[in-house]
Short mmCIF file of C-alpha atoms in Angstrom, two decimals:
data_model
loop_
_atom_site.label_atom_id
_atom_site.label_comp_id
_atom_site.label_asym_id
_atom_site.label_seq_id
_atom_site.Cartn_x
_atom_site.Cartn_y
_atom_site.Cartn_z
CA UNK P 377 -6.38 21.49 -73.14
CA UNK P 378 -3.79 19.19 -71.58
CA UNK P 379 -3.65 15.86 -71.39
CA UNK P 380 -3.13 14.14 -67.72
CA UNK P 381 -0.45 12.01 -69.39
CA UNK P 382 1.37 15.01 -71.62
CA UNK P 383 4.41 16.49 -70.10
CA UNK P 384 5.84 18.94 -72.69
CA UNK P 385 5.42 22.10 -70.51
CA UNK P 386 8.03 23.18 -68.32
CA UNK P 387 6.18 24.91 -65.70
CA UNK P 388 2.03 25.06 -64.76
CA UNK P 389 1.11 28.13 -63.38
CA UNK P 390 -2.90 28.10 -61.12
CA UNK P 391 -4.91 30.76 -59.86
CA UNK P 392 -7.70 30.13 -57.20
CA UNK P 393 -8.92 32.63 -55.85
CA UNK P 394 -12.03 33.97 -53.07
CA UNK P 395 -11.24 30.37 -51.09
CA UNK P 396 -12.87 32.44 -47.87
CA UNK P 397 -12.09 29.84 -45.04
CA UNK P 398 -13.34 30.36 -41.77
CA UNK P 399 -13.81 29.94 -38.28
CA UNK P 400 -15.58 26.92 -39.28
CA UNK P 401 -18.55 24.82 -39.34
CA UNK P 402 -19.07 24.66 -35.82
CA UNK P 403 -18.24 27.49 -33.28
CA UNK P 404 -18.38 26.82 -29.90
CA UNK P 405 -21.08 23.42 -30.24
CA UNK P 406 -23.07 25.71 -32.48
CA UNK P 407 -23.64 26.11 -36.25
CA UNK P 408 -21.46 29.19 -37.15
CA UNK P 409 -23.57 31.02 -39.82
CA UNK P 410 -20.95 33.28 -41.31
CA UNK P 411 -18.33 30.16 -42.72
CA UNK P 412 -18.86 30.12 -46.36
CA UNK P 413 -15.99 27.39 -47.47
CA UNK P 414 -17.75 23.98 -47.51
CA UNK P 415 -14.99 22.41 -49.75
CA UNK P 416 -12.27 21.37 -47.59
CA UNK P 417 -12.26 17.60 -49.69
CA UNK P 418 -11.88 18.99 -52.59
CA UNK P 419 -9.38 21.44 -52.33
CA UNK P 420 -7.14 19.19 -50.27
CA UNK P 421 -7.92 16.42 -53.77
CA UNK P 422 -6.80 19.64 -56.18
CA UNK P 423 -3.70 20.45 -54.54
CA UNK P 424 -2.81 16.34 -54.49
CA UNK P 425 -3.94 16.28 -58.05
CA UNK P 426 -1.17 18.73 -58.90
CA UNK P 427 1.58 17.58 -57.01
CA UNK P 428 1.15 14.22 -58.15
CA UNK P 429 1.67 12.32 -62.00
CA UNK P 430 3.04 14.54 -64.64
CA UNK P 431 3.20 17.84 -62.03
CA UNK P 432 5.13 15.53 -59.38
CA UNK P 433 8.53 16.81 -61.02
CA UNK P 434 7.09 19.80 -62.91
CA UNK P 435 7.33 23.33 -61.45
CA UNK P 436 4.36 24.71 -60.38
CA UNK P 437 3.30 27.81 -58.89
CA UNK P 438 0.15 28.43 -56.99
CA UNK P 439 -1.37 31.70 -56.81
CA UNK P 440 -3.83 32.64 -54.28
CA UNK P 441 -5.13 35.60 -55.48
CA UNK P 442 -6.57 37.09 -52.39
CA UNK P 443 -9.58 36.08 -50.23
CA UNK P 444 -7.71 32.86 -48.83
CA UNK P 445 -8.58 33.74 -45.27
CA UNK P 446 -11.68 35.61 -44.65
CA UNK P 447 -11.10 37.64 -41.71
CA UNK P 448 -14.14 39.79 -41.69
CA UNK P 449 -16.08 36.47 -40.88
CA UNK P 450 -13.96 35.62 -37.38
CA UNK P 451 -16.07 37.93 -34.68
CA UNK P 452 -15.41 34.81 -32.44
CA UNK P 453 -12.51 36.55 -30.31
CA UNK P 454 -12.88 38.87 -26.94
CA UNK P 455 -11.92 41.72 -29.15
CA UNK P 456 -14.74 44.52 -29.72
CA UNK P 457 -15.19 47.69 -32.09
CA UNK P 458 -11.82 49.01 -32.86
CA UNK P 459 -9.61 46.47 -30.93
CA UNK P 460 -11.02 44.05 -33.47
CA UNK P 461 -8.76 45.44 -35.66
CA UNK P 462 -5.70 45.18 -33.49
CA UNK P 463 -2.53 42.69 -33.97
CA UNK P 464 -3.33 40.64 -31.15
CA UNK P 465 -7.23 40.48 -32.53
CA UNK P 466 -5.90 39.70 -36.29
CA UNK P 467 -3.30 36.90 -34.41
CA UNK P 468 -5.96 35.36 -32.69
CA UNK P 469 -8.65 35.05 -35.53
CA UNK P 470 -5.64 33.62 -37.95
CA UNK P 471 -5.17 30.97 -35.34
CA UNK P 472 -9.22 30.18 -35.43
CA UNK P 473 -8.84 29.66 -39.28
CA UNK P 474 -5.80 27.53 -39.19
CA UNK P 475 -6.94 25.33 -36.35
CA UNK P 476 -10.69 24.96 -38.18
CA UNK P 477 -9.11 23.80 -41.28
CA UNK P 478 -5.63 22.10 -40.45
CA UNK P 479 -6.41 19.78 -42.90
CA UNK P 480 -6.60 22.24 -46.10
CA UNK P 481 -3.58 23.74 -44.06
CA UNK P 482 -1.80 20.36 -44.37
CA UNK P 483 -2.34 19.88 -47.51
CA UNK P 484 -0.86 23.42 -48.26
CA UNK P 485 2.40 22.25 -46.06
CA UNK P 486 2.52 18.96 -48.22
CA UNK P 487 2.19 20.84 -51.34
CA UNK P 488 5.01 23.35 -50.88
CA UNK P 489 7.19 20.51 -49.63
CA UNK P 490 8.70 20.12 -52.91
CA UNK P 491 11.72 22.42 -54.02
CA UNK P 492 9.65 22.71 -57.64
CA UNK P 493 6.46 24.04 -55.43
CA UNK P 494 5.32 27.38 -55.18
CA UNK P 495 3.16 29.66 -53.78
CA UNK P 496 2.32 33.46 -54.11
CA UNK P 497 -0.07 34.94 -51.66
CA UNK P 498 -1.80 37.96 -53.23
CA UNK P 499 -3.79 39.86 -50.27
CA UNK P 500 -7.13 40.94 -51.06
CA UNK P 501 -9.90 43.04 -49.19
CA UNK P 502 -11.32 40.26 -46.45
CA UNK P 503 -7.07 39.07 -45.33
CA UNK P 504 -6.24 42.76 -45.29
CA UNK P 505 -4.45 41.80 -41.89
CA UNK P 506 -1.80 39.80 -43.43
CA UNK P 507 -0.33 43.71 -43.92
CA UNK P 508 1.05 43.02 -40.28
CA UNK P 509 4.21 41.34 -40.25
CA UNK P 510 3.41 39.93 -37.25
CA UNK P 511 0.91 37.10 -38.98
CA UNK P 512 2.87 36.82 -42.41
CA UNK P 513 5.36 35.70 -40.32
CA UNK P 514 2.87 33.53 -37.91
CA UNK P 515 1.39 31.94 -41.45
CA UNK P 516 5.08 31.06 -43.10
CA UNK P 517 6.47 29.34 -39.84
CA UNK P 518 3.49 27.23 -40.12
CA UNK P 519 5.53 25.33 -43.20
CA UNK P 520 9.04 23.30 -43.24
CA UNK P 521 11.61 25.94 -42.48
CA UNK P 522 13.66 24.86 -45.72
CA UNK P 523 10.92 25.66 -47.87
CA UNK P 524 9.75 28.79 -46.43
CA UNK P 525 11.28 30.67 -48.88
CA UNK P 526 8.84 29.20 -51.59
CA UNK P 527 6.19 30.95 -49.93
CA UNK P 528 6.06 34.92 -50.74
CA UNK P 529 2.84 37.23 -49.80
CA UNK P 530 2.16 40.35 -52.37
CA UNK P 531 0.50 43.48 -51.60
CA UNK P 532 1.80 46.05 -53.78
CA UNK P 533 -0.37 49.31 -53.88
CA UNK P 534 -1.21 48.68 -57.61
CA UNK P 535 -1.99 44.55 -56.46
CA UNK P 536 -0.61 43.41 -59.57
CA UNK P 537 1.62 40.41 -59.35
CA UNK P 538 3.60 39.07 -63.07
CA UNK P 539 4.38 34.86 -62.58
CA UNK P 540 5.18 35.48 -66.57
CA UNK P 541 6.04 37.74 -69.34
CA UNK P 542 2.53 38.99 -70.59
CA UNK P 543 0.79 37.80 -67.54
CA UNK P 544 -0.57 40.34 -65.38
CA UNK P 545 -3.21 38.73 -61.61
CA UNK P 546 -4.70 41.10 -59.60
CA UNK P 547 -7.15 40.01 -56.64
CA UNK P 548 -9.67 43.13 -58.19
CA UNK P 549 -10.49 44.98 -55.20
CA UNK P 550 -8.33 47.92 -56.41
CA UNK P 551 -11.32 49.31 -58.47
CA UNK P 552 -13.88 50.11 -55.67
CA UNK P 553 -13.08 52.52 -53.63
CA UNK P 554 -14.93 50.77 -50.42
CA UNK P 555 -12.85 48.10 -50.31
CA UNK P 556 -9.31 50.16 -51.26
CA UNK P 557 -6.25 49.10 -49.24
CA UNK P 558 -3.43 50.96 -48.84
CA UNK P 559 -0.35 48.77 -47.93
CA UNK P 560 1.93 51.73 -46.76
CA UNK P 561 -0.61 53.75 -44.74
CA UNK P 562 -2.45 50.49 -43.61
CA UNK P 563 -1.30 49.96 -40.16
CA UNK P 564 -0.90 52.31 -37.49
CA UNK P 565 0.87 52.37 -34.06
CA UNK P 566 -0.43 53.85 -30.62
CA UNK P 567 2.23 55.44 -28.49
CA UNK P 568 2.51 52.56 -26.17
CA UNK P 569 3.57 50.51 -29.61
CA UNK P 570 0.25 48.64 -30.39
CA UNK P 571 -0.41 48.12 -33.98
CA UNK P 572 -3.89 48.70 -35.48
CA UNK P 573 -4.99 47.97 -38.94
CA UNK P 574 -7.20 50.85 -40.72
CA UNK P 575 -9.76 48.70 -42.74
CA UNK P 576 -11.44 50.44 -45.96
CA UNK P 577 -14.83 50.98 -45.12
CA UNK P 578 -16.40 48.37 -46.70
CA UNK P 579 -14.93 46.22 -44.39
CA UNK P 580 -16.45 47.76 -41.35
CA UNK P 581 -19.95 47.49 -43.45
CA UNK P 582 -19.43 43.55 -43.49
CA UNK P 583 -18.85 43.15 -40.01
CA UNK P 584 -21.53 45.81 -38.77
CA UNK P 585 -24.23 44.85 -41.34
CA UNK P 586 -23.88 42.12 -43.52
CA UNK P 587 -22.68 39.90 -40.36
CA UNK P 588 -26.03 40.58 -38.27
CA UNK P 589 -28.29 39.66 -41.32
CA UNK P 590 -26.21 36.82 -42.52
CA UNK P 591 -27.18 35.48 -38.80
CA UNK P 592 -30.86 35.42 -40.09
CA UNK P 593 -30.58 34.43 -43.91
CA UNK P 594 -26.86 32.96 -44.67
CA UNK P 595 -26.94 33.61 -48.42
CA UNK P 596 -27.60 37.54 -47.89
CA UNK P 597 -23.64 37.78 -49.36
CA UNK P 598 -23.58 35.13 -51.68
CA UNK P 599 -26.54 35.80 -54.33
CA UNK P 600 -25.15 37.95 -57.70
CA UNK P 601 -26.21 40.31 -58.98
CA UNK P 602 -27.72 42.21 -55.68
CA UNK P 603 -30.00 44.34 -58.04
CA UNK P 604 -32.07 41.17 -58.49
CA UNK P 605 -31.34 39.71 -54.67
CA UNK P 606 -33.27 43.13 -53.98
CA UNK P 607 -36.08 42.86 -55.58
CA UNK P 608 -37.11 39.07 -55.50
CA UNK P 609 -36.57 39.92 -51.82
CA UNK P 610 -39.14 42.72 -52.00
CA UNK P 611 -42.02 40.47 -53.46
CA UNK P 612 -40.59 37.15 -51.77
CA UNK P 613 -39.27 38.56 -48.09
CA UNK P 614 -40.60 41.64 -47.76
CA UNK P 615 -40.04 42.36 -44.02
CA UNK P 616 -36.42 41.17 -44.09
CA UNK P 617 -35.68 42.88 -47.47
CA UNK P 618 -37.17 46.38 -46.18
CA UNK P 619 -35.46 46.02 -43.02
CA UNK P 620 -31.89 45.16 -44.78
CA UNK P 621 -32.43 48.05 -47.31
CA UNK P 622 -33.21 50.64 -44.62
CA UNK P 623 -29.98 49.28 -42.54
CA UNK P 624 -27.75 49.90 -45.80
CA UNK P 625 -28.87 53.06 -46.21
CA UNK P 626 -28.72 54.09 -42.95
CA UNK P 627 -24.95 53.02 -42.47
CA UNK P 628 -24.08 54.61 -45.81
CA UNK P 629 -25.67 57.94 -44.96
CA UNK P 630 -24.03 57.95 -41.67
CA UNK P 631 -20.21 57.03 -42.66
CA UNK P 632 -20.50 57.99 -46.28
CA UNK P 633 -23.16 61.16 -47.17
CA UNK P 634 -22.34 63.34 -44.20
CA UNK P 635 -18.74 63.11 -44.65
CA UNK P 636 -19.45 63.94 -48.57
CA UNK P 637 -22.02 66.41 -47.62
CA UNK P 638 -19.50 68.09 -45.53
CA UNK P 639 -16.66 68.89 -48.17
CA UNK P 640 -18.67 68.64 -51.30
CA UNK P 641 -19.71 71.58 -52.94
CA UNK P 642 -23.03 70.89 -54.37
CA UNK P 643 -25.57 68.45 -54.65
CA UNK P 644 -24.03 67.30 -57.82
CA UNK P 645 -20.72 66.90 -56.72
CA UNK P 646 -22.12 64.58 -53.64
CA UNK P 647 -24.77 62.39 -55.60
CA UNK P 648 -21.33 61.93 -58.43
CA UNK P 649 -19.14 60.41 -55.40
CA UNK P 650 -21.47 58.33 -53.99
CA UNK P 651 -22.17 56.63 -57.36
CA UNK P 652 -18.69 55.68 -57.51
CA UNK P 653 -18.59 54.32 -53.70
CA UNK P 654 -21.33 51.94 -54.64
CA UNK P 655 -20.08 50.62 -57.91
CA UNK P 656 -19.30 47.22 -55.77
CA UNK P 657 -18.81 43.27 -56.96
CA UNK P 658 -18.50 44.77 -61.04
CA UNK P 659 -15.47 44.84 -62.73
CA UNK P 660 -16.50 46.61 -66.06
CA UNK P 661 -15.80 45.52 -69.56
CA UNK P 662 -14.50 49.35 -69.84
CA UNK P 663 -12.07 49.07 -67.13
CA UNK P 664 -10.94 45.65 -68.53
CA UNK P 665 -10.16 47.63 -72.67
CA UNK P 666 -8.53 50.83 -71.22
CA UNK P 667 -6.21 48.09 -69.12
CA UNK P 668 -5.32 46.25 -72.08
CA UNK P 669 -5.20 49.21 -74.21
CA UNK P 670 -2.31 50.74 -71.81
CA UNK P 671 -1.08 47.59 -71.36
CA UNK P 672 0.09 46.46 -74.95
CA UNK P 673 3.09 43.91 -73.59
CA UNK P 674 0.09 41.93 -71.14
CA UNK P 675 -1.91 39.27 -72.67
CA UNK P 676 -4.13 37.74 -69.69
CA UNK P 677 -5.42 39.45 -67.02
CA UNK P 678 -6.59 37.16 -64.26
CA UNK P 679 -8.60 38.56 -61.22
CA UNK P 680 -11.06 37.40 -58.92
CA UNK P 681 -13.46 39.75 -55.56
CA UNK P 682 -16.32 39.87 -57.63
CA UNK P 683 -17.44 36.10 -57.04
CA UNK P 684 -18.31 35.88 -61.15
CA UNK P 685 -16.23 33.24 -63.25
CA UNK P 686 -15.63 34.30 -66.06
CA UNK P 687 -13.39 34.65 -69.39
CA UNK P 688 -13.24 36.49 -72.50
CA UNK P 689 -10.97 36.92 -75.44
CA UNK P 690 -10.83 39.83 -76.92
CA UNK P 691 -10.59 40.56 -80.89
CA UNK P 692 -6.23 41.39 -80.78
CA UNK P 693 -6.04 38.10 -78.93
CA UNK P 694 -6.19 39.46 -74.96
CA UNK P 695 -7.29 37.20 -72.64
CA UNK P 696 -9.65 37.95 -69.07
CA UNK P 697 -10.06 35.80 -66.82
CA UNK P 698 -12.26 36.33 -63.74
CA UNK P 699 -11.40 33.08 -61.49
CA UNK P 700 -14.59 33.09 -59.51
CA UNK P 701 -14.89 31.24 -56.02
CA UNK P 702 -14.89 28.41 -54.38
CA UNK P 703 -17.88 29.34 -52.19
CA UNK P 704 -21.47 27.88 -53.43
CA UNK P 705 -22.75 31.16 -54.85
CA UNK P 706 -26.48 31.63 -56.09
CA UNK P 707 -26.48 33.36 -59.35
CA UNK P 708 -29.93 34.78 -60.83
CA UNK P 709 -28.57 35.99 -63.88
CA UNK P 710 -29.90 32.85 -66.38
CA UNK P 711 -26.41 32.17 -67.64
CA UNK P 712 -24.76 31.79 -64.83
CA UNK P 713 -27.41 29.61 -62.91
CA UNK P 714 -25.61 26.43 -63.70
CA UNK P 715 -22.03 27.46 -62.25
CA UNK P 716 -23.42 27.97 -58.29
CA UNK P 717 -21.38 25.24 -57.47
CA UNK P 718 -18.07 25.65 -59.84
CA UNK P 719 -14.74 25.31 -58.26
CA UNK P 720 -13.13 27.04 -60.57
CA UNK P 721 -9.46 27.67 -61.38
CA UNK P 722 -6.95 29.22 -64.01
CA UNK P 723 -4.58 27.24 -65.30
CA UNK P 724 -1.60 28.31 -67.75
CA UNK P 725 1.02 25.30 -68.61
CA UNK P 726 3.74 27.24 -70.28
CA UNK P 727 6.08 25.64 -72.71
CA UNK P 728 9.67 26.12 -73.11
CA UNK P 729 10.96 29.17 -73.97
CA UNK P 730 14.28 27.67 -75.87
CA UNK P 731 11.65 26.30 -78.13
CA UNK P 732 9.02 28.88 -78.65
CA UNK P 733 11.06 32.04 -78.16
CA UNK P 734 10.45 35.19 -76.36
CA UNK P 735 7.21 36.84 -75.25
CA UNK P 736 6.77 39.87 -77.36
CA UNK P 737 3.50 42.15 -76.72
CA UNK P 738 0.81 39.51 -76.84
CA UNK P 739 2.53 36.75 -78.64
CA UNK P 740 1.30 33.97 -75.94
CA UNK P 741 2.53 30.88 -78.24
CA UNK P 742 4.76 29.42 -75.22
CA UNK P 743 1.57 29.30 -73.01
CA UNK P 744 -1.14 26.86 -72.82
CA UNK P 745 -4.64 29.13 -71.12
CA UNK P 746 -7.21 26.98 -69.62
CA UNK P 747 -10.04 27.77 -67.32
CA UNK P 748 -11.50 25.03 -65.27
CA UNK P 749 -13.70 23.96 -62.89
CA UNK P 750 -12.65 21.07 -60.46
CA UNK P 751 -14.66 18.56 -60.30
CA UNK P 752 -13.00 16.35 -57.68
CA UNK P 753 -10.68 12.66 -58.35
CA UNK P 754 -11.28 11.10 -61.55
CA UNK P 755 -9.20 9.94 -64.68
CA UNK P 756 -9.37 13.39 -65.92
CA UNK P 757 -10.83 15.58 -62.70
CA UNK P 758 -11.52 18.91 -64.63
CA UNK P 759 -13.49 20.25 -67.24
CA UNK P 760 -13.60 23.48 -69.49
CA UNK P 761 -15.89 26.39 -68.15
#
């Protein structure tokens, strides 16, 4: 771990990731139910923490590895079914998110306005919208035009973005097929020249189902794993519980079964593709090996989507990290019970590479891996996970 005072790296690389703002608090004088991001203080604190001291001359690169923006959570505009998905739509509810948190947006334009400040914009599954040009653009002008070009958004069809030899990020999404993304097929245009973005459908499911019921109990998304949310629901809110069970299975058989029921071939074939639609919020330990076993020259794998901090190392050295959220989640799994309030964070300080030589397969010796959880101005404002 590094001290506050040590300055022997060259570069500091962080990964947030899942931020989720807003429309806000307050939507039009009332409580708006669906804004998750409570931490505006604190995130405005962590990017002056690293701008500041030792990082005030030290490159660093911030990665926001998708979920920035949430989107999916911005019905506040006269847009309705599938205009909500148009440019003008996506322009307007960027311009609610911006203007309900100008603050964390200041403190993004203060951050970058340092040649030795970076930031790479990984889009994941609930800014799927940043795919028009139209609001990249929007976003970027937002920041001092002679550091604009510090500022790059990623979305390649694979989502993996490499700040470093043997480091691989990838927002996560990639692995369920509801929440897939296409970034060449993504956006459409009418004949009159209106742009449209085609959402996966998991994205229509949040806005159609967990939306209305978030209106009634605001944690319905944030409480892992849903398995247990289910049935503590059952014996605790029965009505509710029924009633949201019967309205996910009732969407799913309506945009998922029939259209499965209609080219499948058997029974079989149909129940075998629906198990693989729902395999949501779980990146497996499998998928996590056979990516490291392909992948013999990458050493960490960061990702976040699934809402679980996490990290592992495996036996060869290999490093996961799963860089959570900075939304207060409610975790009923016993071992993660104490982290429903972690803002936590990936942090790799990399050393000189005069001194420590080359990165060969997973020879990491030049980098410095924590994983942290911010815990707001003090002498030494983080901790280990």
């Amino acid at each position: 771990m590094e001290s506050p005072t040590k300055s022997s790296f060259e570069k500091t690389i962080l990964v947030i990731s899942d931020i989720h703002l807003g429309a806000g608090e307050i939507v039009n004088g009332k409580r708006n139910l669906l804004e998750d991001f409570h931490y505006d203080k604190e995130f405005i604190e962590f990017l002056g923490y690293y701008s500041s001291g030792v990082y005030a001359k030290r490159e660093v690169e911030l990665i926001i590895n998708g979920d920035f923006l949430d989107f999916l959570a911005v019905p506040f505009v006269n847009y309705f079914d599938d205009e909500f998905w148009s440019e003008e739509a996506a322009l307007e509810k960027l311009k609610i998110i911006l203007d309900a948190h100008k603050d964390v947006i200041d403190s993004l334009v203060k951050f970058i306005s340092n040649e030795k400040k970076k930031i790479i914009y990984i889009v994941g599954n609930h800014d799927g919208e940043f795919l028009f040009e139209s609001m990249r653009d929007y976003f970027i002008k937002l920041f001092p035009k002679s550091f604009r070009n510090n500022i790059l958004f990623r979305f390649e069809k694979d989502g993996e973005y490499s700040p470093h030899p043997g480091i691989v990020i990838k927002h996560g999404h990639e692995y369920e097929i509801p929440n897939q993304i296409d970034p060449e097929g993504s956006i459409i245009s009418t004949e009159e020249g209106r742009k449209y973005f085609l959402p996966p459908w998991g994205s229509y499911y949040v806005t159609r189902v967990i939306n209305k019921f978030k209106e009634e109990r605001t944690y319905i998304n944030l409480v892992r794993p849903i398995k247990k949310l289910l049935i503590s629901g059952i014996i605790y809110d029965t009505l509710f519980t029924l009633r949201f069970m019967l309205a996910n299975i009732y969407y799913i058989f309506m945009v998922r079964f029939i259209l499965y029921f209609k080219y499948s071939k058997s029974l079989k074939e149909i129940i075998e593709n629906m198990k693989r639609e729902l395999k949501v919020f779980q990146v497996s330990e499998t998928i996590v090996e056979d990516f490291f076993e392909e992948r013999k020259d990458v050493g960490i794998l960061i990702m976040g989507h699934t809402h679980y901090p996490s990290i592992t190392t495996f036996f060869d050295g290999a490093t996961f990290i799963n860089t959570g959220t900075w939304v207060k989640m409610n975790y009923l799994d016993f071992d993660k019970q104490s982290h429903n309030n972690d803002l936590t964070y990936a942090k790799i300080n990399v050393k000189s590479i005069k001194k420590s030589g080359k990165v060969r397969s997973r020879n990491l010796k030049n980098l410095d891996i924590n994983f942290n959880v911010w815990k707001g101005k003090s002498e030494n404002p983080f901790k280990g996970f």
